[in-house]
CSV table of C-alpha atoms and ligand atoms in Angstrom, one decimal:
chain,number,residue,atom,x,y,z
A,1,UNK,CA,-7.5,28.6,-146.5
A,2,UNK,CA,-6.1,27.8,-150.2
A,3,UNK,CA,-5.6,25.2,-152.4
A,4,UNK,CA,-2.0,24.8,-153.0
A,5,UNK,CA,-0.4,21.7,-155.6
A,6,UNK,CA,2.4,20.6,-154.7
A,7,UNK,CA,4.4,19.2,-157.8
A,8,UNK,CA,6.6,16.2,-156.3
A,9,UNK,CA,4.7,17.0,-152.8
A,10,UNK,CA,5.7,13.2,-151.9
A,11,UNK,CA,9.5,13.8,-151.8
A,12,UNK,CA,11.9,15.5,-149.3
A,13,UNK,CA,10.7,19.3,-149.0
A,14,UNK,CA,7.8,18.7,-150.3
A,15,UNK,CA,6.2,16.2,-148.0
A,16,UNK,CA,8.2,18.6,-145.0
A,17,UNK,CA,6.5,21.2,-146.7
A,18,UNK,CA,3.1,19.6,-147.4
A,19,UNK,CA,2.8,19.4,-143.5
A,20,UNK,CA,3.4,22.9,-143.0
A,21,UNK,CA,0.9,24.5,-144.9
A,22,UNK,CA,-1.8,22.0,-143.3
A,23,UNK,CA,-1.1,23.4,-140.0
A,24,UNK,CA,-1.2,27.4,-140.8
A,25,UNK,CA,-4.8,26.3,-142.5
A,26,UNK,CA,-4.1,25.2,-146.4
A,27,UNK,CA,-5.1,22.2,-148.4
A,28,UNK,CA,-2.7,20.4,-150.8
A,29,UNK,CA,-3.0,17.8,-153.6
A,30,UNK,CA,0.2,16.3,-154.4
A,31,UNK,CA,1.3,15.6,-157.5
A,32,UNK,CA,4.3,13.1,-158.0
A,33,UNK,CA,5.5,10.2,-160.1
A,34,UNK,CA,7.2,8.7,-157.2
A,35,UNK,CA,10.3,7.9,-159.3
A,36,UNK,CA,11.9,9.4,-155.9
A,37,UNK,CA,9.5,9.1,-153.4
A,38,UNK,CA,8.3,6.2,-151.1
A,39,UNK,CA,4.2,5.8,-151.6
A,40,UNK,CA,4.5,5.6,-148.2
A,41,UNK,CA,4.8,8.7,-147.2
A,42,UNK,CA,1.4,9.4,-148.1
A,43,UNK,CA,-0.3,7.8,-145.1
A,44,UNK,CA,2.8,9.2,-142.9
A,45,UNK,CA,1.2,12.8,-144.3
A,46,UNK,CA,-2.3,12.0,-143.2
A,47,UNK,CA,-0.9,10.6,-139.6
A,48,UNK,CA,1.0,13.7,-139.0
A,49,UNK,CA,-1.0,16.3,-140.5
A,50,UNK,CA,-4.3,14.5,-139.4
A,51,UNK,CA,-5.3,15.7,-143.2
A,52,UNK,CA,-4.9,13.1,-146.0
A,53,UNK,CA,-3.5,14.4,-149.0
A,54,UNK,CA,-5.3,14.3,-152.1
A,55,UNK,CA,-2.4,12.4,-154.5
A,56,UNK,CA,-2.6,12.1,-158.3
A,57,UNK,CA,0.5,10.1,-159.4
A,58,UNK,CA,1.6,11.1,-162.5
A,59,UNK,CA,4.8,13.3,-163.8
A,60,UNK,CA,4.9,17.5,-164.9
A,61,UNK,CA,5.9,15.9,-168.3
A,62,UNK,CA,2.4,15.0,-169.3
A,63,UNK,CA,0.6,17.6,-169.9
A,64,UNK,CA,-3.2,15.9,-169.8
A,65,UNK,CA,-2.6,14.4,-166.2
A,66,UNK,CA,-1.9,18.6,-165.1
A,67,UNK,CA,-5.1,19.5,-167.0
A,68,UNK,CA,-6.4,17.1,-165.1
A,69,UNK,CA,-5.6,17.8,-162.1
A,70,UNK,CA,-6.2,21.8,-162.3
A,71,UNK,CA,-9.9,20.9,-163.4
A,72,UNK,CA,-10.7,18.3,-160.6
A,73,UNK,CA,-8.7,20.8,-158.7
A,74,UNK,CA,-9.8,24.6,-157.4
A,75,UNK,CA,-6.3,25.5,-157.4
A,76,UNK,CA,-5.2,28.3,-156.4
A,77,UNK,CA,-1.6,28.3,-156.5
A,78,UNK,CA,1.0,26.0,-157.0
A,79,UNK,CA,4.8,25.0,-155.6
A,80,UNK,CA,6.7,23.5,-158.1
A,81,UNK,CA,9.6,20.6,-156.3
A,82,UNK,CA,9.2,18.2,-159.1
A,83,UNK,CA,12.5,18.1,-160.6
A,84,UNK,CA,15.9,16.2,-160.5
A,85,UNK,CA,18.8,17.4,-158.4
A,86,UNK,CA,22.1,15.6,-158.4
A,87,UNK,CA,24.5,17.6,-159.7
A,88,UNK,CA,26.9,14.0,-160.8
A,89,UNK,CA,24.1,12.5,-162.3
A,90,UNK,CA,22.8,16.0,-164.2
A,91,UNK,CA,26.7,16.1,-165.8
A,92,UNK,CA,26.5,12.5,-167.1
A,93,UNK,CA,22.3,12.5,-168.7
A,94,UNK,CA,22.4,16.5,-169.5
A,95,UNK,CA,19.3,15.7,-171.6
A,96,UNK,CA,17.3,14.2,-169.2
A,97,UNK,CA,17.8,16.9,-166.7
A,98,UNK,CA,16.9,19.5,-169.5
A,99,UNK,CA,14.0,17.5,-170.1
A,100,UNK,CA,12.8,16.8,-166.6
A,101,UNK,CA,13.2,20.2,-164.8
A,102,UNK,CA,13.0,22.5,-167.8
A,103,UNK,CA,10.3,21.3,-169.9
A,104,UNK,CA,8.5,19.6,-166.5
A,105,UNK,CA,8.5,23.8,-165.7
A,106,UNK,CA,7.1,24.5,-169.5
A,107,UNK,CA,4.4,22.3,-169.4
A,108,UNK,CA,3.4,23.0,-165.6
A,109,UNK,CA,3.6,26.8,-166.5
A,110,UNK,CA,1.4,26.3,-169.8
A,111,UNK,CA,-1.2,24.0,-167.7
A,112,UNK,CA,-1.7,26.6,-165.2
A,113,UNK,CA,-1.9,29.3,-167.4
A,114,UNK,CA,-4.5,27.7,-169.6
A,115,UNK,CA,-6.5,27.0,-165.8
A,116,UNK,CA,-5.6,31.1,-165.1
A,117,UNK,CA,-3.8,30.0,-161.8
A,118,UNK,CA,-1.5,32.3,-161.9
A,119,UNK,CA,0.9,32.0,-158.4
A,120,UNK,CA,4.0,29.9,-158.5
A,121,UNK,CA,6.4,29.4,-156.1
A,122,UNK,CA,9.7,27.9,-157.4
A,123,UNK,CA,12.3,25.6,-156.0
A,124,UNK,CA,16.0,27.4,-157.0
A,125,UNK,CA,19.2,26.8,-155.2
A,126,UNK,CA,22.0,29.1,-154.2
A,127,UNK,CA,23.7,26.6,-156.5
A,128,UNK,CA,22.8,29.8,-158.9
A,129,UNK,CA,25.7,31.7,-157.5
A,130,UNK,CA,28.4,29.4,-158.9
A,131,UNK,CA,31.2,30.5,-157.2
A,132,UNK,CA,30.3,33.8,-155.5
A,133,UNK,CA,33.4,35.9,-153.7
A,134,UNK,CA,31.3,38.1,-151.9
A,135,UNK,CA,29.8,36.9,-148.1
A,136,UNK,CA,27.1,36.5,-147.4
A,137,UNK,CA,25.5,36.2,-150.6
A,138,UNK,CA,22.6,38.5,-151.1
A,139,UNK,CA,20.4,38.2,-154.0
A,140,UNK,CA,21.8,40.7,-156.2
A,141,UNK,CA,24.9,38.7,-156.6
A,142,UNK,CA,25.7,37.6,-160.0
A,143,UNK,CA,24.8,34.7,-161.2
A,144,UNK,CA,26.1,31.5,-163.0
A,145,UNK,CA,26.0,28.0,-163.5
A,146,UNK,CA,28.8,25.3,-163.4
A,147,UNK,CA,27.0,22.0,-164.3
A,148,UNK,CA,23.6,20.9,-165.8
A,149,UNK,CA,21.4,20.9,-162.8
A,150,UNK,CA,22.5,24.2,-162.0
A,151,UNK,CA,21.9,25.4,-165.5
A,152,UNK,CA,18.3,24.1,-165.5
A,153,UNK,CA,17.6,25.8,-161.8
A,154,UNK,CA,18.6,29.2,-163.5
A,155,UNK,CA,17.1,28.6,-166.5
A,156,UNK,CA,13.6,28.1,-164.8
A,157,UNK,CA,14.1,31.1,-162.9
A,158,UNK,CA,14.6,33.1,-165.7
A,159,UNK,CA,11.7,31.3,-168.1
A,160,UNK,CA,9.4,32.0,-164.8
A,161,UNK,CA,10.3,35.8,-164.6
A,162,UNK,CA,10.2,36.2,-168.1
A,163,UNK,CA,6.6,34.4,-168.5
A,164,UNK,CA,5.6,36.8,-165.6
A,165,UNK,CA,6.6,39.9,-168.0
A,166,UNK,CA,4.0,38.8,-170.5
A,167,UNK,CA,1.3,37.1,-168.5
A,168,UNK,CA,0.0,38.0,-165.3
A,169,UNK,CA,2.0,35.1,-163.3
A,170,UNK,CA,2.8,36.2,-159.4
A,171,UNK,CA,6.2,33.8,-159.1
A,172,UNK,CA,8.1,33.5,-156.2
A,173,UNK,CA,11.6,32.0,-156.4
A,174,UNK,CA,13.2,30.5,-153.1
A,175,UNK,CA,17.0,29.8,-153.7
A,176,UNK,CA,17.7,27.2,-151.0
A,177,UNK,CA,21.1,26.9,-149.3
A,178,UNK,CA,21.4,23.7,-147.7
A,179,UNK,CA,18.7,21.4,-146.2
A,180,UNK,CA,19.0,19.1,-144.1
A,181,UNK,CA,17.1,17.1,-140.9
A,182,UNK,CA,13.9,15.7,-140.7
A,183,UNK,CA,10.0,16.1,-139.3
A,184,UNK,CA,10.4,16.0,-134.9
A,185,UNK,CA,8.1,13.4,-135.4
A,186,UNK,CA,10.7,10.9,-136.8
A,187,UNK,CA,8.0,10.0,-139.7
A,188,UNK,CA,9.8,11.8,-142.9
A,189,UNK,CA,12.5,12.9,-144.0
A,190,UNK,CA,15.3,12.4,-146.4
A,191,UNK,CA,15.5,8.9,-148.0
A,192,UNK,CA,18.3,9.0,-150.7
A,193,UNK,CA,19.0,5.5,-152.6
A,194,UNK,CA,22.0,3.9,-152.4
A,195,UNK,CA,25.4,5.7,-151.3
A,196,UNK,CA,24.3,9.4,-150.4
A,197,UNK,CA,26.2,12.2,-152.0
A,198,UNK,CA,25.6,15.4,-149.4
A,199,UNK,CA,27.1,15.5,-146.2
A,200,UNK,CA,24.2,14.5,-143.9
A,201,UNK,CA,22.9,11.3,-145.2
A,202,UNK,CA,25.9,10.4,-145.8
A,203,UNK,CA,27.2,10.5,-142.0
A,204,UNK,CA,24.0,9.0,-141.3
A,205,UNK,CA,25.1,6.1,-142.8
A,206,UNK,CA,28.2,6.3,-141.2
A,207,UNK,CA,26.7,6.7,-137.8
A,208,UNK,CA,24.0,3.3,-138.5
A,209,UNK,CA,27.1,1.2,-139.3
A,210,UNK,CA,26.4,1.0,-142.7
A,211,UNK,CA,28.9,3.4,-144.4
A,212,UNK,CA,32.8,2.8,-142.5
A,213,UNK,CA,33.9,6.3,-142.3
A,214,UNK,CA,33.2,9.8,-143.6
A,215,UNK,CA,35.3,11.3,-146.1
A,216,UNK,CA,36.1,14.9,-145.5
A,217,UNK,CA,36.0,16.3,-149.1
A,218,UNK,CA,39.9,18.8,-148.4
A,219,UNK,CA,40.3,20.6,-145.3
A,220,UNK,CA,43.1,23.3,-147.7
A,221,UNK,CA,40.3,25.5,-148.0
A,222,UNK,CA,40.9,29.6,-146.8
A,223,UNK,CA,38.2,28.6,-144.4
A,224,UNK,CA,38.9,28.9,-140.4
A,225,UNK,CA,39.1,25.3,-140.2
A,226,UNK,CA,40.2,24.4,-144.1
A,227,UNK,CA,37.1,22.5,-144.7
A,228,UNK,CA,34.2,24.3,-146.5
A,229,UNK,CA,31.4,26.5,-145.1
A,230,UNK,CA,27.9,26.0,-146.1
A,231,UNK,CA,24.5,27.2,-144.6
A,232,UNK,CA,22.5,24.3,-143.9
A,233,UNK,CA,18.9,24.8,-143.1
A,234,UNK,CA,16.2,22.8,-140.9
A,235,UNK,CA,13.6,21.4,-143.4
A,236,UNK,CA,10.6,22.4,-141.0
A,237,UNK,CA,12.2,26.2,-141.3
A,238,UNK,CA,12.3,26.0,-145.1
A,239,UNK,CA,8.9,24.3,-145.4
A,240,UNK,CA,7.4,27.1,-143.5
A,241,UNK,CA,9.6,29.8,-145.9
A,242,UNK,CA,7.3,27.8,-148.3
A,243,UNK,CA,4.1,28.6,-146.2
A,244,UNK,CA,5.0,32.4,-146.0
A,245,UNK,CA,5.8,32.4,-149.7
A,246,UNK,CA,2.9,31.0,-151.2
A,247,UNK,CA,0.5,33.4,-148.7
A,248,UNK,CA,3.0,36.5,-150.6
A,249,UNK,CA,1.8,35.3,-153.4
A,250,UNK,CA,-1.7,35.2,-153.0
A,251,UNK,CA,-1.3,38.7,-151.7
A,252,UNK,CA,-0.2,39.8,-154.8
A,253,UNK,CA,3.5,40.3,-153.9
A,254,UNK,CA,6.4,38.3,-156.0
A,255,UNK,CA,9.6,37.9,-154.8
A,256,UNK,CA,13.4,36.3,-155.5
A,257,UNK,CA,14.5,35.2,-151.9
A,258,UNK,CA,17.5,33.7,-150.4
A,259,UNK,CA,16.5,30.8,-147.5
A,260,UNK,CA,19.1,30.0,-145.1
A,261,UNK,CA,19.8,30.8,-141.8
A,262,UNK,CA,22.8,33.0,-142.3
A,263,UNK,CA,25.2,30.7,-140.4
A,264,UNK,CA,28.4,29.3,-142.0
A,265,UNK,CA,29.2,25.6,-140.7
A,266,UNK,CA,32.2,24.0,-142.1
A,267,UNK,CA,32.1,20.2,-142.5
A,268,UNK,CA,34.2,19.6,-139.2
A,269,UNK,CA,31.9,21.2,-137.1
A,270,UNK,CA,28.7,19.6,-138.8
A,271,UNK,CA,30.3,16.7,-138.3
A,272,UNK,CA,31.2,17.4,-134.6
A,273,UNK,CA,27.2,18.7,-134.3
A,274,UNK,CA,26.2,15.1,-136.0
A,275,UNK,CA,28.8,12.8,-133.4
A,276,UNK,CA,27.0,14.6,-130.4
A,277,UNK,CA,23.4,14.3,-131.8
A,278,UNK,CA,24.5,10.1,-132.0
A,279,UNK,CA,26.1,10.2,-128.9
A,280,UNK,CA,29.7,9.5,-130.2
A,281,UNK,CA,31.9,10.5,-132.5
A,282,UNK,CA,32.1,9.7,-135.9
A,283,UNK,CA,34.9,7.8,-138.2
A,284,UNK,CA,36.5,10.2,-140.5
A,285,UNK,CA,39.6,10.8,-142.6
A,286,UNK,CA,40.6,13.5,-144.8
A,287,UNK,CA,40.2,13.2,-148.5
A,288,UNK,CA,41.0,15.3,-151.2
A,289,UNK,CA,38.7,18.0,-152.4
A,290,UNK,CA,35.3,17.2,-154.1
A,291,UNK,CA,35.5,18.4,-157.7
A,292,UNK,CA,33.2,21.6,-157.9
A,293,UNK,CA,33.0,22.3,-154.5
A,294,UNK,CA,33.2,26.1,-153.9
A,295,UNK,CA,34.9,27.2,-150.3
A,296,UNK,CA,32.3,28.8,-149.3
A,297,UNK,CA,28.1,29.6,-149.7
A,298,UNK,CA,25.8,31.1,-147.0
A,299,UNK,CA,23.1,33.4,-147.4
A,300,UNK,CA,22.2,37.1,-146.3
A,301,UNK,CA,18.8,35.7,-145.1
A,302,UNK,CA,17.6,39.6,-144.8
A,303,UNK,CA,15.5,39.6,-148.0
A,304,UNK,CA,13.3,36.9,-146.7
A,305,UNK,CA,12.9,38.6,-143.4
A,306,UNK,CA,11.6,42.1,-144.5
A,307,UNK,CA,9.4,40.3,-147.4
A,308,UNK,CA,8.1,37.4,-145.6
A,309,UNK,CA,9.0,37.9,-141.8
A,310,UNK,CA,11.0,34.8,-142.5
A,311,UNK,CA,13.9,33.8,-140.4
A,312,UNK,CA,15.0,30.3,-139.4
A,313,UNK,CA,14.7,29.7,-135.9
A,314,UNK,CA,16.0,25.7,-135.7
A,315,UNK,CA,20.1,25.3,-135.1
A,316,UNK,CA,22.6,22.9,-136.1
A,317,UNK,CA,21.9,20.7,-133.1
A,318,UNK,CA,18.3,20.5,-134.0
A,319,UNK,CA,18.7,19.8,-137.4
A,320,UNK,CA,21.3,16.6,-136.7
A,321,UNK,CA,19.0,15.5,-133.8
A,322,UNK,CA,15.7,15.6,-136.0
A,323,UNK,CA,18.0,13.7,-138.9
A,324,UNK,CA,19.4,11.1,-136.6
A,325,UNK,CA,16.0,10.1,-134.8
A,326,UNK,CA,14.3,9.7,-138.5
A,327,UNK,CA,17.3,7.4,-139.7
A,328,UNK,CA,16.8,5.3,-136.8
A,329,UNK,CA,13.0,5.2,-137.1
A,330,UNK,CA,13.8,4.0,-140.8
A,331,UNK,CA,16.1,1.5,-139.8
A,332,UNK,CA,14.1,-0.1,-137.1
A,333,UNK,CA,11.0,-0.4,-139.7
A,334,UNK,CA,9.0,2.0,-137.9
A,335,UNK,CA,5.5,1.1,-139.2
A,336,UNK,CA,2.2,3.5,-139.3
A,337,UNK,CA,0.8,1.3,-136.5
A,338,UNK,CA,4.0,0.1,-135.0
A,339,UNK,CA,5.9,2.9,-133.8
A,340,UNK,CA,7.4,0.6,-131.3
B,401,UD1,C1,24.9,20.0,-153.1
B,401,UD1,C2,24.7,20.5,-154.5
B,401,UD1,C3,23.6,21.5,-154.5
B,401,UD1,C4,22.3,21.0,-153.8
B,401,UD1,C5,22.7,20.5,-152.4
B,401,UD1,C6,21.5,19.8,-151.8
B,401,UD1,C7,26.9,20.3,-155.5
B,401,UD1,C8,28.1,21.0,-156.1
B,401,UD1,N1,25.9,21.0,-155.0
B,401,UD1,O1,25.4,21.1,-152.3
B,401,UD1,O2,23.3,21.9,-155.8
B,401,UD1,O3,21.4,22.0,-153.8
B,401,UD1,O4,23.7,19.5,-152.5
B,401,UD1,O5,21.6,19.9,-150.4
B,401,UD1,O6,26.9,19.1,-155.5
B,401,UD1,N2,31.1,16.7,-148.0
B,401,UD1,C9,32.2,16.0,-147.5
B,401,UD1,N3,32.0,14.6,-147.5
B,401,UD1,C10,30.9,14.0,-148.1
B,401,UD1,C11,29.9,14.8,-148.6
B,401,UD1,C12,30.0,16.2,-148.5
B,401,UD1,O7,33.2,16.5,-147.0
B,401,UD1,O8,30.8,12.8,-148.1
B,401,UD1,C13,31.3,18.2,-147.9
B,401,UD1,C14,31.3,18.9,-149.3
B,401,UD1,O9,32.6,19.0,-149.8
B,401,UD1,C15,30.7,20.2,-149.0
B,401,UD1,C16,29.7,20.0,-147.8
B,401,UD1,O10,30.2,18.7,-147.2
B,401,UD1,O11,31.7,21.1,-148.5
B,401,UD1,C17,28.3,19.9,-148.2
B,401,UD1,O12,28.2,18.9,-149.3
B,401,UD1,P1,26.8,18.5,-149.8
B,401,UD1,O13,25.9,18.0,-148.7
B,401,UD1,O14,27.0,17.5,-150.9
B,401,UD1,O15,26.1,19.8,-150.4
B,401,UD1,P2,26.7,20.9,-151.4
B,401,UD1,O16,27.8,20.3,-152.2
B,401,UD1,O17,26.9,22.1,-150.7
């Protein structure tokens, strides 16, 4: 059993994640300023895990609240999700991305070094491979960045590694492809304010009635179908990369991995996969492309399987039947002693 923290434990992967390690064993505290994050999900955590979190709000910025919380804490290694990630947002408020996910990273790293907890497991994205040409991407592709939020991903990476050479740090850096779905229980899951940007939400939306039609961002791509390919993951599959990663850790072993499942989809045939989860099909037109889209991103998963014995076992029709039972739990106000 360890003592993981999870920095912004109450959002998406996190609280996916947070579930995970309580049932191969581990504690968590979460820490998170629920700037995106329902409070709620806290009592969702101890109902599904049947293990309450131990929760300090507060943000990585502030440097006494993560002394804090490694001294009332026996920590013993930490998985840092607390940062911002939309890539419109990062190009308009640069700054505040810098400041949020680069220094959030400075002053987490500096707090745990001054506690001497000295594992880290890192949220990257394959968002680090800008616009790769080689398929499917292993790690050793180069790598590059295209927009803020991607610049901050790759920059933590390399401030993580290069702390690592001087101190005696363990990281481990997970580049996520895409994630998507939900907890089977119907409990968490994604909860993205206002119109969604990424695919999924977005044709949940569609699918409650509240959103009239999907857009399908070009369907010109050199792709089988024209639209693009992307390798989306099941949440419950990357949480448990999460578990495996922070037990590599602990054993001593650091490691820059890939998580996805290997599988291209294109955006036709997750929105085929999404219509049969709901039971019909969903309105959609063809628009043009989405500035900054790349054709094509899906991982050569191999890495994570000989370090970590990691390989996704949930498919497309799991992950779009786990997303659309959680939407409509949301929408029908599914309370913590109301599931009715
Ligand atoms: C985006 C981010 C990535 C982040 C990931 C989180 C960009 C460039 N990248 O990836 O950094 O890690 O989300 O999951 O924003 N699509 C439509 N219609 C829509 C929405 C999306 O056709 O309304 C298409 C897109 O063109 C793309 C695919 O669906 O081909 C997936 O899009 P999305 O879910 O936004 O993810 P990414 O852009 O791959």
């Amino acid at each position: 059993m360890a003592r993981i923290l999870l920095t912004g434990g109450a959002g998406y992967i996190g609280s996916h994640t947070y579930t995970a390690l309580v049932a191969a064993g581990h504690r968590a505290v979460i820490l998170d300023d629920f700037s995106n994050a329902d409070p709620g999900v806290i009592d969702r955590l101890d109902r599904i895990a049947g293990v309450r979190p131990d929760v300090v709000e507060g943000s990585v910025l502030d440097r006494a609240i993560l002394d804090r919380t490694f001294a009332d804490h026996a920590i013993d290694a930490v998985i840092h999700f607390a940062a911002r990630k939309a890539v419109g947002e990062s190009t308009a408020i640069p700054l505040d991305y810098f400041q949020t996910n680069v220094t959030g990273l400075i002053e987490l790293a500096q707090a745990a070094k001054a506690a001497g907890v000295w594992r880290i497991v890192f949220s990257s994205t394959a968002t680090v491979y800008g616009a790769p040409d080689r398929f499917p991407i292993p790690e050793t592709a180069p790598l590059s960045y295209t927009n803020p939020y991607a610049f901050t991903k790759l920059t933590c990476e390399r401030i993580l590694q290069q702390a690592a050479d001087a101190d005696p740090f363990v990281v481990g850096i997970l580049r996520y492809f895409n994630p998507v779905g939900a907890h089977p229980s119907g409990l968490i899951g994604e909860d993205p304010k206002g119109v969604p940007d990424n695919l999924m939400p977005f044709m949940a939306k569609v699918a409650m009635g509240e959103l009239p039609e999907l857009s399908v961002f070009g369907d010109d791509y050199d792709t089988p179908d024209g639209t693009c390919l992307r390798d989306y993951i099941h949440v419950m599959d990357l949480a448990r990369a999460h578990v495996l990663s922070v037990e590599a850790l602990l054993g001593g072993r650091p490691h820059v991995l890939n998580i996805g499942t290997g599988v291209p989809t294109s955006v036709l045939a997750m929105h085929a996969a999404y219509g049969a989860a709901v039971g019909r099909e969903l309105p959609y037109r063809i628009a043009p492309r989405r500035p900054g889209d790349v054709p094509r991103l899906d991982a050569d998963p191999s890495r994570a399987a000989e370090v970590l014995g990691f390989r996704a076992e949930l498919d497309l029709d799991a992950m779009c039947r786990d997303s659309w039972r959680w939407v409509r739990a949301q929408a029908a106000g599914w309370r913590l002693n109301d599931p009715g």
